[in-house]
Short mmCIF file of C-alpha atoms in Angstrom, two decimals:
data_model
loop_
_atom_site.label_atom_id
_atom_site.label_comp_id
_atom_site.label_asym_id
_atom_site.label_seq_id
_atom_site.Cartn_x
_atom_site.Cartn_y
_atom_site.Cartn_z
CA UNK A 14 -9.86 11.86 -15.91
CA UNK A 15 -12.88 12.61 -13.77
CA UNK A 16 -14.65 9.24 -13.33
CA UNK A 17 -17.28 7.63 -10.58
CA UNK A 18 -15.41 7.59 -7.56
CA UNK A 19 -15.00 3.53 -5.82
CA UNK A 20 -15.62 5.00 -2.63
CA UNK A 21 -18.19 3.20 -0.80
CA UNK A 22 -19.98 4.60 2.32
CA UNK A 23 -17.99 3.66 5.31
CA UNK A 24 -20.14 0.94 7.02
CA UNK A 25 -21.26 -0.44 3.45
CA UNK A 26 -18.97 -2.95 2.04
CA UNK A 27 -20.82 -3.98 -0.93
CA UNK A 28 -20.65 -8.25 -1.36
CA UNK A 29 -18.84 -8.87 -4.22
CA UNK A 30 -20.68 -10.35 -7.36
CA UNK A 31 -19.36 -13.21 -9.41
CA UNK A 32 -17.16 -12.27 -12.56
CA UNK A 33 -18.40 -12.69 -15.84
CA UNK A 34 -15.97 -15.26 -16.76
CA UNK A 35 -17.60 -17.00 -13.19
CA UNK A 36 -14.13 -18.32 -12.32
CA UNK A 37 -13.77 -18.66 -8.37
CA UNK A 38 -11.92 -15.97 -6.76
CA UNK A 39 -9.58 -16.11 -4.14
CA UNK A 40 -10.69 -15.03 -0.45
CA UNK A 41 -9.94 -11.88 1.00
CA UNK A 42 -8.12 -12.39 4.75
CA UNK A 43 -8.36 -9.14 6.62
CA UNK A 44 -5.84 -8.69 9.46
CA UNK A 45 -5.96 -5.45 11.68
CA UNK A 46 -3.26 -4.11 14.01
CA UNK A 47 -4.06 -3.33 17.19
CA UNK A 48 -3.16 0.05 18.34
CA UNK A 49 0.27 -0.09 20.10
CA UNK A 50 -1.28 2.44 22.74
CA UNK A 51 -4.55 2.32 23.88
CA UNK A 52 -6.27 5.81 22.59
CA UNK A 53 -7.97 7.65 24.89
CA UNK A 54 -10.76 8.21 22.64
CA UNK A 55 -12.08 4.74 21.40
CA UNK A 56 -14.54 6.71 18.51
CA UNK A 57 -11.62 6.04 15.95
CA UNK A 58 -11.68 2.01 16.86
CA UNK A 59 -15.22 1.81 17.27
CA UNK A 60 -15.23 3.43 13.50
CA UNK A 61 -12.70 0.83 12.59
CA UNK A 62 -14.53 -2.17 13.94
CA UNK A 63 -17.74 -1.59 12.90
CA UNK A 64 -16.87 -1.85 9.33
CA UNK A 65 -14.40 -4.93 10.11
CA UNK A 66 -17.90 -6.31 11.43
CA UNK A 67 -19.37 -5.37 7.93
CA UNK A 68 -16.69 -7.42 6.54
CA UNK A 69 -16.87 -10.52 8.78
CA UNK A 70 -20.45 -10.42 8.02
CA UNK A 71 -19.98 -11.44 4.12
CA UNK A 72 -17.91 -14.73 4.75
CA UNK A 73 -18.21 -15.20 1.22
CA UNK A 74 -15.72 -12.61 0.15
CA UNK A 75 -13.40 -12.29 3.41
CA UNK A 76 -12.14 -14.67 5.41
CA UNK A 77 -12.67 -14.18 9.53
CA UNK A 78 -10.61 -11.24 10.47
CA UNK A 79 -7.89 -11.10 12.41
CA UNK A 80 -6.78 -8.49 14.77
CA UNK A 81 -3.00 -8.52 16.36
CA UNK A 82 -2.87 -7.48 19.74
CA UNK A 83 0.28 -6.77 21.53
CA UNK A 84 0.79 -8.29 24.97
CA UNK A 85 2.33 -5.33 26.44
CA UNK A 86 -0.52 -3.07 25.03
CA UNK A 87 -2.65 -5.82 26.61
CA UNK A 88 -0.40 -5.93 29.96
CA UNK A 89 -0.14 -1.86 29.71
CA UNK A 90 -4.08 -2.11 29.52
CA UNK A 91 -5.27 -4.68 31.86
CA UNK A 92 -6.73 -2.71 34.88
CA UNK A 93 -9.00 -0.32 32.20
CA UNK A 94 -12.26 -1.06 31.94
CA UNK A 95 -12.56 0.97 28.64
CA UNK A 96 -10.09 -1.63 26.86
CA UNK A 97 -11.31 -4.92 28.32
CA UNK A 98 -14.75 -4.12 27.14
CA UNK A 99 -13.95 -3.23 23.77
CA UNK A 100 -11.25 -6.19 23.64
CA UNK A 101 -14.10 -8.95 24.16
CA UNK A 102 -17.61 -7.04 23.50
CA UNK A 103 -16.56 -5.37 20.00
CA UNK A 104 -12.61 -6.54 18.88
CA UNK A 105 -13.77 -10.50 19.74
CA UNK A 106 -17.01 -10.57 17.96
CA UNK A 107 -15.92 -9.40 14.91
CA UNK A 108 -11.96 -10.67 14.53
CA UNK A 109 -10.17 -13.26 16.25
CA UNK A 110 -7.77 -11.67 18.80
CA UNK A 111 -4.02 -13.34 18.56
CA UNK A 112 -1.58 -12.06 21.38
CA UNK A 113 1.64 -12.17 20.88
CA UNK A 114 4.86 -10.22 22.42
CA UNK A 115 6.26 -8.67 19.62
CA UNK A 116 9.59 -6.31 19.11
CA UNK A 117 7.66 -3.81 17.01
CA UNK A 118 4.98 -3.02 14.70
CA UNK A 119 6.74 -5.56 11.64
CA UNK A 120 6.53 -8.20 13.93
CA UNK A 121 2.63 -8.04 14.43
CA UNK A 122 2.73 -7.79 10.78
CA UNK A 123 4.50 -11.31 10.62
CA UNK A 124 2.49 -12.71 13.68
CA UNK A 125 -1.07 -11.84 11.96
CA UNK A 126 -0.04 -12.28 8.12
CA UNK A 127 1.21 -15.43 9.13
CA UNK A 128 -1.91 -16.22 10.65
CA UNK A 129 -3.94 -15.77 8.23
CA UNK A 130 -1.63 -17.02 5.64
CA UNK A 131 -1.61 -20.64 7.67
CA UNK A 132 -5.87 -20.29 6.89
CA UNK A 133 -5.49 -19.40 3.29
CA UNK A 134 -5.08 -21.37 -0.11
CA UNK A 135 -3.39 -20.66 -3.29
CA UNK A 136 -5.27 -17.57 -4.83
CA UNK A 137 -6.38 -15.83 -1.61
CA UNK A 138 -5.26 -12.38 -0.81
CA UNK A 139 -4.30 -10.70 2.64
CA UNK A 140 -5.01 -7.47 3.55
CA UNK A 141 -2.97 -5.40 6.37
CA UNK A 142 -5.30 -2.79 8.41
CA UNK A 143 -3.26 -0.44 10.73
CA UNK A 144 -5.69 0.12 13.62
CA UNK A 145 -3.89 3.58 14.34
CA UNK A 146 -5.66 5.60 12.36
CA UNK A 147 -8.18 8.23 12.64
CA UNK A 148 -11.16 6.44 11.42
CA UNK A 149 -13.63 8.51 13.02
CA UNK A 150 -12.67 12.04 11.31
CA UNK A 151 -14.59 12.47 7.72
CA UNK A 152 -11.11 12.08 6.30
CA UNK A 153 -10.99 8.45 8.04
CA UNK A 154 -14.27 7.65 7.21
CA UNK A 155 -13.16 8.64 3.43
CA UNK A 156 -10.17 6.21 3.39
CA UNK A 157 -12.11 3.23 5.26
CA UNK A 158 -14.56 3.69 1.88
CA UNK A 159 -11.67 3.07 -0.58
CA UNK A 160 -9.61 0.67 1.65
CA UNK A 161 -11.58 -2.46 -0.15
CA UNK A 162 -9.61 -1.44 -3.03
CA UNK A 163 -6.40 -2.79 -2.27
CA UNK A 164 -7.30 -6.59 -2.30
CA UNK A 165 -9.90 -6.25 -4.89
CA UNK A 166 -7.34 -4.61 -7.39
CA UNK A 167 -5.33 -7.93 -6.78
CA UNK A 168 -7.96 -10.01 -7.68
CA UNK A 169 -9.41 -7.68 -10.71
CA UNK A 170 -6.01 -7.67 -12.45
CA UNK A 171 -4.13 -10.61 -11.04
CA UNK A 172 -1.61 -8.47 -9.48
CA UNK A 173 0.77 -9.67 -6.23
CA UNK A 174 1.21 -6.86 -3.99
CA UNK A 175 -0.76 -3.59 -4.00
CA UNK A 176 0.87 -0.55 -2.16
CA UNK A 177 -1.81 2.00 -0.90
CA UNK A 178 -1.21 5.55 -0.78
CA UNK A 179 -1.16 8.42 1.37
CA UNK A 180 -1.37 11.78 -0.07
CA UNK A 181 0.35 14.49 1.86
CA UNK A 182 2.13 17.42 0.99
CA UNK A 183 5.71 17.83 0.75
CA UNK A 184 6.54 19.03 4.21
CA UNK A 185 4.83 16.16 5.69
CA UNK A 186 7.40 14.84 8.38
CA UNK A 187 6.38 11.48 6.76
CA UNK A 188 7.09 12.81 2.97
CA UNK A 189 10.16 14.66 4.33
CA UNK A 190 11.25 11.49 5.90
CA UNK A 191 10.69 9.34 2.77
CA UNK A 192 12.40 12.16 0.69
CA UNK A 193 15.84 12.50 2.37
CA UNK A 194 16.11 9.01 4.09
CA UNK A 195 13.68 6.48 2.58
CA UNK A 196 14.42 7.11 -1.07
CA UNK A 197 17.77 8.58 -0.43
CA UNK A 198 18.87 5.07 1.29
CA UNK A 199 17.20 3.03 -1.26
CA UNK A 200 19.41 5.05 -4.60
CA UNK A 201 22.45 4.12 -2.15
CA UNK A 202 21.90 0.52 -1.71
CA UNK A 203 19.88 -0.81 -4.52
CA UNK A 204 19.69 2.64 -7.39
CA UNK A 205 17.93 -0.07 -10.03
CA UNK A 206 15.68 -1.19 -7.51
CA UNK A 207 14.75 1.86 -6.39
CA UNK A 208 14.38 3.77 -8.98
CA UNK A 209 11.38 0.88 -10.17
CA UNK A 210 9.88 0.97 -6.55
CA UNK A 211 9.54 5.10 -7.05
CA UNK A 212 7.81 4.61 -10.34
CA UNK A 213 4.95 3.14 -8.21
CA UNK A 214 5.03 4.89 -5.28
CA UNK A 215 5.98 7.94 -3.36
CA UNK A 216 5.39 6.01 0.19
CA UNK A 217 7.69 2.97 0.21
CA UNK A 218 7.10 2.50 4.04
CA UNK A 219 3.62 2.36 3.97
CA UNK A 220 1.46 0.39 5.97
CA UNK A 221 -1.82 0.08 3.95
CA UNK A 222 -1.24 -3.03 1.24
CA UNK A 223 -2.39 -6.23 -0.10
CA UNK A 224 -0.02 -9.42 -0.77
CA UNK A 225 -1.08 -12.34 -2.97
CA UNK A 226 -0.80 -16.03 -1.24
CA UNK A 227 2.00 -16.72 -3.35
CA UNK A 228 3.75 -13.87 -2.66
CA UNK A 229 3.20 -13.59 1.02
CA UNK A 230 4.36 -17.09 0.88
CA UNK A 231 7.67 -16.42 -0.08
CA UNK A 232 8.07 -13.27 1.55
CA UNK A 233 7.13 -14.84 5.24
CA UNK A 234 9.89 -17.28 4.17
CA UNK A 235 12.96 -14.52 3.79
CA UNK A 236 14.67 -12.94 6.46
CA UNK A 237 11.60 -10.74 8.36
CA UNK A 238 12.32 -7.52 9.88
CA UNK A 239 11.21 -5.88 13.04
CA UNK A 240 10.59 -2.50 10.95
CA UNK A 241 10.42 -1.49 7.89
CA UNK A 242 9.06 -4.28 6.54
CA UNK A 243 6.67 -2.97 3.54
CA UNK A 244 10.32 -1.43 1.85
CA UNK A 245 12.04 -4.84 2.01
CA UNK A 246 8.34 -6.57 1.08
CA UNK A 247 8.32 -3.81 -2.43
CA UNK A 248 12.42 -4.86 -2.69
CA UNK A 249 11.59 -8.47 -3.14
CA UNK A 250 8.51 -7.64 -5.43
CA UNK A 251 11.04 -5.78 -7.66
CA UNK A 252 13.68 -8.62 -7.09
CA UNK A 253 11.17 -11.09 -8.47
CA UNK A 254 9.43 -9.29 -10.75
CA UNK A 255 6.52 -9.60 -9.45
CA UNK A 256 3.42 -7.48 -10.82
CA UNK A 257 2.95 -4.16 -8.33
CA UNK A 258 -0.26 -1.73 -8.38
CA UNK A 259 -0.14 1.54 -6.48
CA UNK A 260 -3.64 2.60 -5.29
CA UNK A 261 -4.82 6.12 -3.38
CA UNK A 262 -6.04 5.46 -0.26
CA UNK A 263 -6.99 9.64 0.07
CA UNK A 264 -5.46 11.96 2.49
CA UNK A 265 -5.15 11.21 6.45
CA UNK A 266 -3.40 12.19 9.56
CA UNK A 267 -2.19 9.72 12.06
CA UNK A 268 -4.14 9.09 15.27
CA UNK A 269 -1.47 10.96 17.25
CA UNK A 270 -1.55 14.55 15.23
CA UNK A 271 0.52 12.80 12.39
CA UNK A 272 3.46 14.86 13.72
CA UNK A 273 7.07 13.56 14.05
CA UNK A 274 9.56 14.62 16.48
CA UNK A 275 13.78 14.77 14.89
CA UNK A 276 14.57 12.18 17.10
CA UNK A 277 11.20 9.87 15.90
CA UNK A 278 12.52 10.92 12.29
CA UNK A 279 16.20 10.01 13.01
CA UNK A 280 15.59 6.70 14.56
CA UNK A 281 13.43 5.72 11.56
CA UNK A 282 16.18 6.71 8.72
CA UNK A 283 18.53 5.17 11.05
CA UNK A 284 16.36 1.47 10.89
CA UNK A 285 15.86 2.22 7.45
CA UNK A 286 19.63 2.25 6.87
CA UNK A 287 19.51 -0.82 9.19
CA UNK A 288 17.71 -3.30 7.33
CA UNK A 289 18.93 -1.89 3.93
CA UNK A 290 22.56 -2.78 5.05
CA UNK A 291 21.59 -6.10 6.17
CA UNK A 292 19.39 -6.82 3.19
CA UNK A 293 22.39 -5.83 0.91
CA UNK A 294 24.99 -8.75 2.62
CA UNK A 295 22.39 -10.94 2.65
CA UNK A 296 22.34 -11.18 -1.32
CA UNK A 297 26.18 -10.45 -1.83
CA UNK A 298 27.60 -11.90 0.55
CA UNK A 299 28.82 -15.02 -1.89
CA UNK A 300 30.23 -12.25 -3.94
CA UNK A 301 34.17 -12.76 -4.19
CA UNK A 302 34.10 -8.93 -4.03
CA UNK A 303 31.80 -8.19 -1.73
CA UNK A 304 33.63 -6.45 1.15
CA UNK A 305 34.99 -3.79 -0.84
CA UNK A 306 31.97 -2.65 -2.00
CA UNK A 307 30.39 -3.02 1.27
CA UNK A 308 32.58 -0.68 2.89
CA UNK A 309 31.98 1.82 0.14
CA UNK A 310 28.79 1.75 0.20
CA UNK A 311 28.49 2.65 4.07
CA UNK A 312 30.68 5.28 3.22
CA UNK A 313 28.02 6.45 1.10
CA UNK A 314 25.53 5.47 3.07
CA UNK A 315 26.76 7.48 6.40
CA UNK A 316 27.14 10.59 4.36
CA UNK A 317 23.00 9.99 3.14
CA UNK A 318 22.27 9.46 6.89
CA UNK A 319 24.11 12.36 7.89
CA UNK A 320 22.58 14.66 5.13
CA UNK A 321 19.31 13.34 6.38
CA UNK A 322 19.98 14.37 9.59
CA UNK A 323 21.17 17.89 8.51
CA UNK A 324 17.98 18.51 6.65
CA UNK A 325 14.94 16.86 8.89
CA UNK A 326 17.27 18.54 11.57
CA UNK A 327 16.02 22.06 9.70
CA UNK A 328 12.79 20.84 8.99
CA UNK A 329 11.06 19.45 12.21
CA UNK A 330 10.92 20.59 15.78
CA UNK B 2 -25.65 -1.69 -2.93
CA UNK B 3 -24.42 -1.17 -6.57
CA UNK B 4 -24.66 -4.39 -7.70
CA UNK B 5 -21.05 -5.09 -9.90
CA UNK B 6 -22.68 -5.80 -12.98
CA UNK B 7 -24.00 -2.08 -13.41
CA UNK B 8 -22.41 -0.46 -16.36
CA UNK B 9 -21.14 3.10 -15.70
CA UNK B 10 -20.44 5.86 -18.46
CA UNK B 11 -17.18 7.21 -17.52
CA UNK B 12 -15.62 10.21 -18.39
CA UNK B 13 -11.82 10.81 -19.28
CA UNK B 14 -10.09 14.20 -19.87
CA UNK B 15 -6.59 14.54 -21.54
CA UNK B 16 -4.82 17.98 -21.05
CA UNK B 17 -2.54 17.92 -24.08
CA UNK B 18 -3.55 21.18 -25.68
CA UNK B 19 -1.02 20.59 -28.65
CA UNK B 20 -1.39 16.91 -29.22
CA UNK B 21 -2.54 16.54 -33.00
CA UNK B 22 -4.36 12.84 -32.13
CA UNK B 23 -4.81 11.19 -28.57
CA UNK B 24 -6.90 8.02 -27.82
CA UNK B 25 -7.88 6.30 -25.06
CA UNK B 26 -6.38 2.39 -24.66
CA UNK B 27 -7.15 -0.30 -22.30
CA UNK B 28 -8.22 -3.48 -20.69
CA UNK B 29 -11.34 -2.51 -22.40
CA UNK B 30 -10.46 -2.26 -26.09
CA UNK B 31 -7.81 -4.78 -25.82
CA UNK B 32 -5.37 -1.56 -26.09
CA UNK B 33 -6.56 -0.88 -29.84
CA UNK B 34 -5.15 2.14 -30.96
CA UNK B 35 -7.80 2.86 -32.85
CA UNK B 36 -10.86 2.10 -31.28
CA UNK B 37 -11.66 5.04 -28.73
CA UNK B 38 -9.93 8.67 -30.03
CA UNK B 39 -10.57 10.85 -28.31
CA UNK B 40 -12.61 14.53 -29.21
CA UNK B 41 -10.82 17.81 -28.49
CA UNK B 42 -12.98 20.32 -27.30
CA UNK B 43 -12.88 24.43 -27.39
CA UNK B 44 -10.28 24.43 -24.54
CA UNK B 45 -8.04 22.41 -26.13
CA UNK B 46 -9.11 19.81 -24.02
CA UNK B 47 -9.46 15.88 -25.07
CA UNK B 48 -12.15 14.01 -24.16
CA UNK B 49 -14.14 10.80 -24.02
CA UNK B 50 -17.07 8.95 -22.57
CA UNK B 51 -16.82 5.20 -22.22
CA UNK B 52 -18.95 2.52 -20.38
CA UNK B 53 -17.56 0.46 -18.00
CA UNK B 54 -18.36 -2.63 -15.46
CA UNK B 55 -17.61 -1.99 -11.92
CA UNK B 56 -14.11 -3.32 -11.12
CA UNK B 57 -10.47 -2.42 -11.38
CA UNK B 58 -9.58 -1.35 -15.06
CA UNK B 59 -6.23 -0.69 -16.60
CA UNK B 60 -5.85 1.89 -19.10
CA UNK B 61 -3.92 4.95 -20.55
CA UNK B 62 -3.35 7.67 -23.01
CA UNK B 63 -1.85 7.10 -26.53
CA UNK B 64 -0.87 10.83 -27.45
CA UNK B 65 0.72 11.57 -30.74
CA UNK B 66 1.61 7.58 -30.11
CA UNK B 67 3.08 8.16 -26.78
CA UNK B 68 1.86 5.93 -23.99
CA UNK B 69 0.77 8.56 -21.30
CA UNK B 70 -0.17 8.22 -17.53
CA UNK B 71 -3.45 10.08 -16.84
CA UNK B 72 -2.13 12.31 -13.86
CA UNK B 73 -5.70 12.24 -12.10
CA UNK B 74 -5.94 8.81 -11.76
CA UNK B 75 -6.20 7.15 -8.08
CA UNK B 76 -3.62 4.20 -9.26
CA UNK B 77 -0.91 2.59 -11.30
CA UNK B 78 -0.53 -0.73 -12.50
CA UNK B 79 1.31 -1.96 -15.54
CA UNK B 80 -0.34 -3.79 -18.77
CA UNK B 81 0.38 -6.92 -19.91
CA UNK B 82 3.47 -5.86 -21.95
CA UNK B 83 4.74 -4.47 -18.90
CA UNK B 84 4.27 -0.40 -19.83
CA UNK B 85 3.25 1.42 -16.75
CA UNK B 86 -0.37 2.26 -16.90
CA UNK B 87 -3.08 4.01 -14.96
CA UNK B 88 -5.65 2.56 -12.76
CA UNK B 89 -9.46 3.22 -11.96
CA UNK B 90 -12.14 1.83 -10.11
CA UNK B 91 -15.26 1.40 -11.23
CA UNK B 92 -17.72 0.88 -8.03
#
């Protein structure tokens, strides 16, 4: 199919016009992630928050962004010049700043979701922005055009969560990472599940995606996770049955060179395994039987890991 | 701005060189079977135009009766009886 693209100039985010049936639509909460590190080169943020300006300027569709900040980024950051300016003369205008001290990326997740989730009402959706992007290259000005799509696809088709997409090849360290540990882990500790989730998407871990109020709601209310958060989010879609939309986002690098060292790519199967193991006792553990299968599964499980291991071992530097 | 109540023609392309019959089904048609088939060309090709509203919009292939993805579109969604379908937006 070769049809009008829905990318919008980066900078434009066009105000949304009523529906023909004229029945009120939810609000749209944005809420960005600060950058864990402070980058160097502030062109990428600058990017990013000119078009989060665009959106808090049409307080009709979106609610007041939000933007998670990090105390030790903030502590890390608080002789530089560079970041206190952009912190209250561009970040502050356009988002309310929360700090918060938070174990790792998931937990900003929870600290700005929740946020915004405390603001919202039944119907609204929430929209997760990582701020570590490229936003400045052509190929990040592409994906901050078709961002917009995520929420609007949940309120278009009355969907709950909507996964966006990053197209990379198949020896991205991110794809290769996904391939032998992501998915692998996932066919060892929930196969059913799994398999559904991989009908949608080839990029369970990403961090691009919309929730629904409802959703969010119950999903803030289960056991949260300091990583890996958007595997165990799609896990509880597919537990529920919840209605899932996966949506190209286009084709982008990280801000740091998208590259992963083995021993980044190890530690992330490794959490993977992590919060698979402890999702997994979490919903068996009434079973009379559960031990036994417990232990085989780690068997299994160990032997994934160390396959893993073997292969990203041959794969990346 | 586009405003959203613009109607756009689309167009669709099916690569199913030995299909015998393939139509396009959707939100749009209310998934009629009938109501958009779609034209094969000299390349064996199959194609259609259709007009839509800007917006998110569910749809698919029916070829030979077979529910089919389209493998160029930028999402996937599932219809209302729960069949995986393909998504497009419509700006």
């Amino acid at each position: 199919m070769k049809k009008s693209s829905s990318r919008r100039s980066p900078g434009r985010v066009a105000p949304r016009a009523a529906t023909a049936a004229q029945t009120p639509r939810g609000r749209i909460h944005p809420v960005v992630i600060y950058p864990f590190r402070q980058p160097a080169d502030l062109g990428h943020l600058e990017r990013l928050y000119a078009w989060v300006g665009e959106l808090a300027g049409d307080p009709g569709t979106y609610a007041r962004p939000v933007t998670v900040v990090d105390r030790k980024t903030h502590h890390a950051n608080a002789a530089s010049r560079g970041y206190l300016d952009f912190r209250t003369q561009t970040a502050a205008v356009c988002s309310d700043l929360v700090d918060a001290w938070c174990v790792d990326t998931c937990q900003m997740w929870y600290t700005g979701l929740g946020q915004a989730y405390d603001r919202g009402a039944a119907g609204d959706v929430y929209w997760l922005i990582p701020g570590d992007f490229n936003y400045g290259t052509p190929v990040g000005q592409e994906l901050l055009g078709r961002l917009h799509d995520l929420p609007e696809i949940l309120l278009d088709l009355d969907q709950d969560l909507c996964v966006g997409e990053i197209i990379t090849d198949h020896n991205n360290p991110k794809q290769l990472i996904d391939t032998y540990g992501t998915f692998a882990l996932l066919y060892t500790w929930f196969p059913k599940e799994a398999r559904e989730i991989r009908e949608y998407t080839e990029r369970p871990r990403s961090e691009f995606f919309a929730i629904r109020h409802e959703f969010l709601g119950e999903v803030l209310r289960q056991r949260w996770f300091a990583y890996e958060q958007t595997v165990v989010t799609l896990l509880h879609a597919v537990f529920q049955q919840k209605r899932i939309s996966r949506f190209c986002v286009g084709e982008i690098t990280d801000l740091h060179d998208g590259g992963e060292t083995l021993a980044s790519a190890l530690q992330q199967v490794e959490r993977t395994e992590r919060v698979l193991k402890t999702l997994w006792r979490a919903r068996h553990e009434g079973d009379p039987d559960w031990i036994a299968r417990y232990r085989l599964l780690e068997q299994q499980s160990e032997a994934v890991r160390r396959t893993a291991q073997i292969l990203l071992g041959n794969l990346l530097p | 701005m586009t405003p959203r109540t613009t109607i756009k023609p689309i167009n669709f392309i099916c690569m199913a060189p030995q299909a015998q019959a393939v139509s396009l089904v959707g939100d749009f048609n209310g998934w009629n079977v009938q109501s958009h088939p779609m034209r094969q060309g000299p390349d064996k090709s199959w194609t259609a135009t259709v007009d839509f509203k800007p917006g998110h919009h569910r749809y698919a292939f029916l070829v030979d009766g077979v529910l089919t993805l389209d493998p160029r579109a930028q999402g996937i969604t599932r219809n209302d009886q729960n069949q995986r379908v393909s998504l497009m937006p419509v700006s």
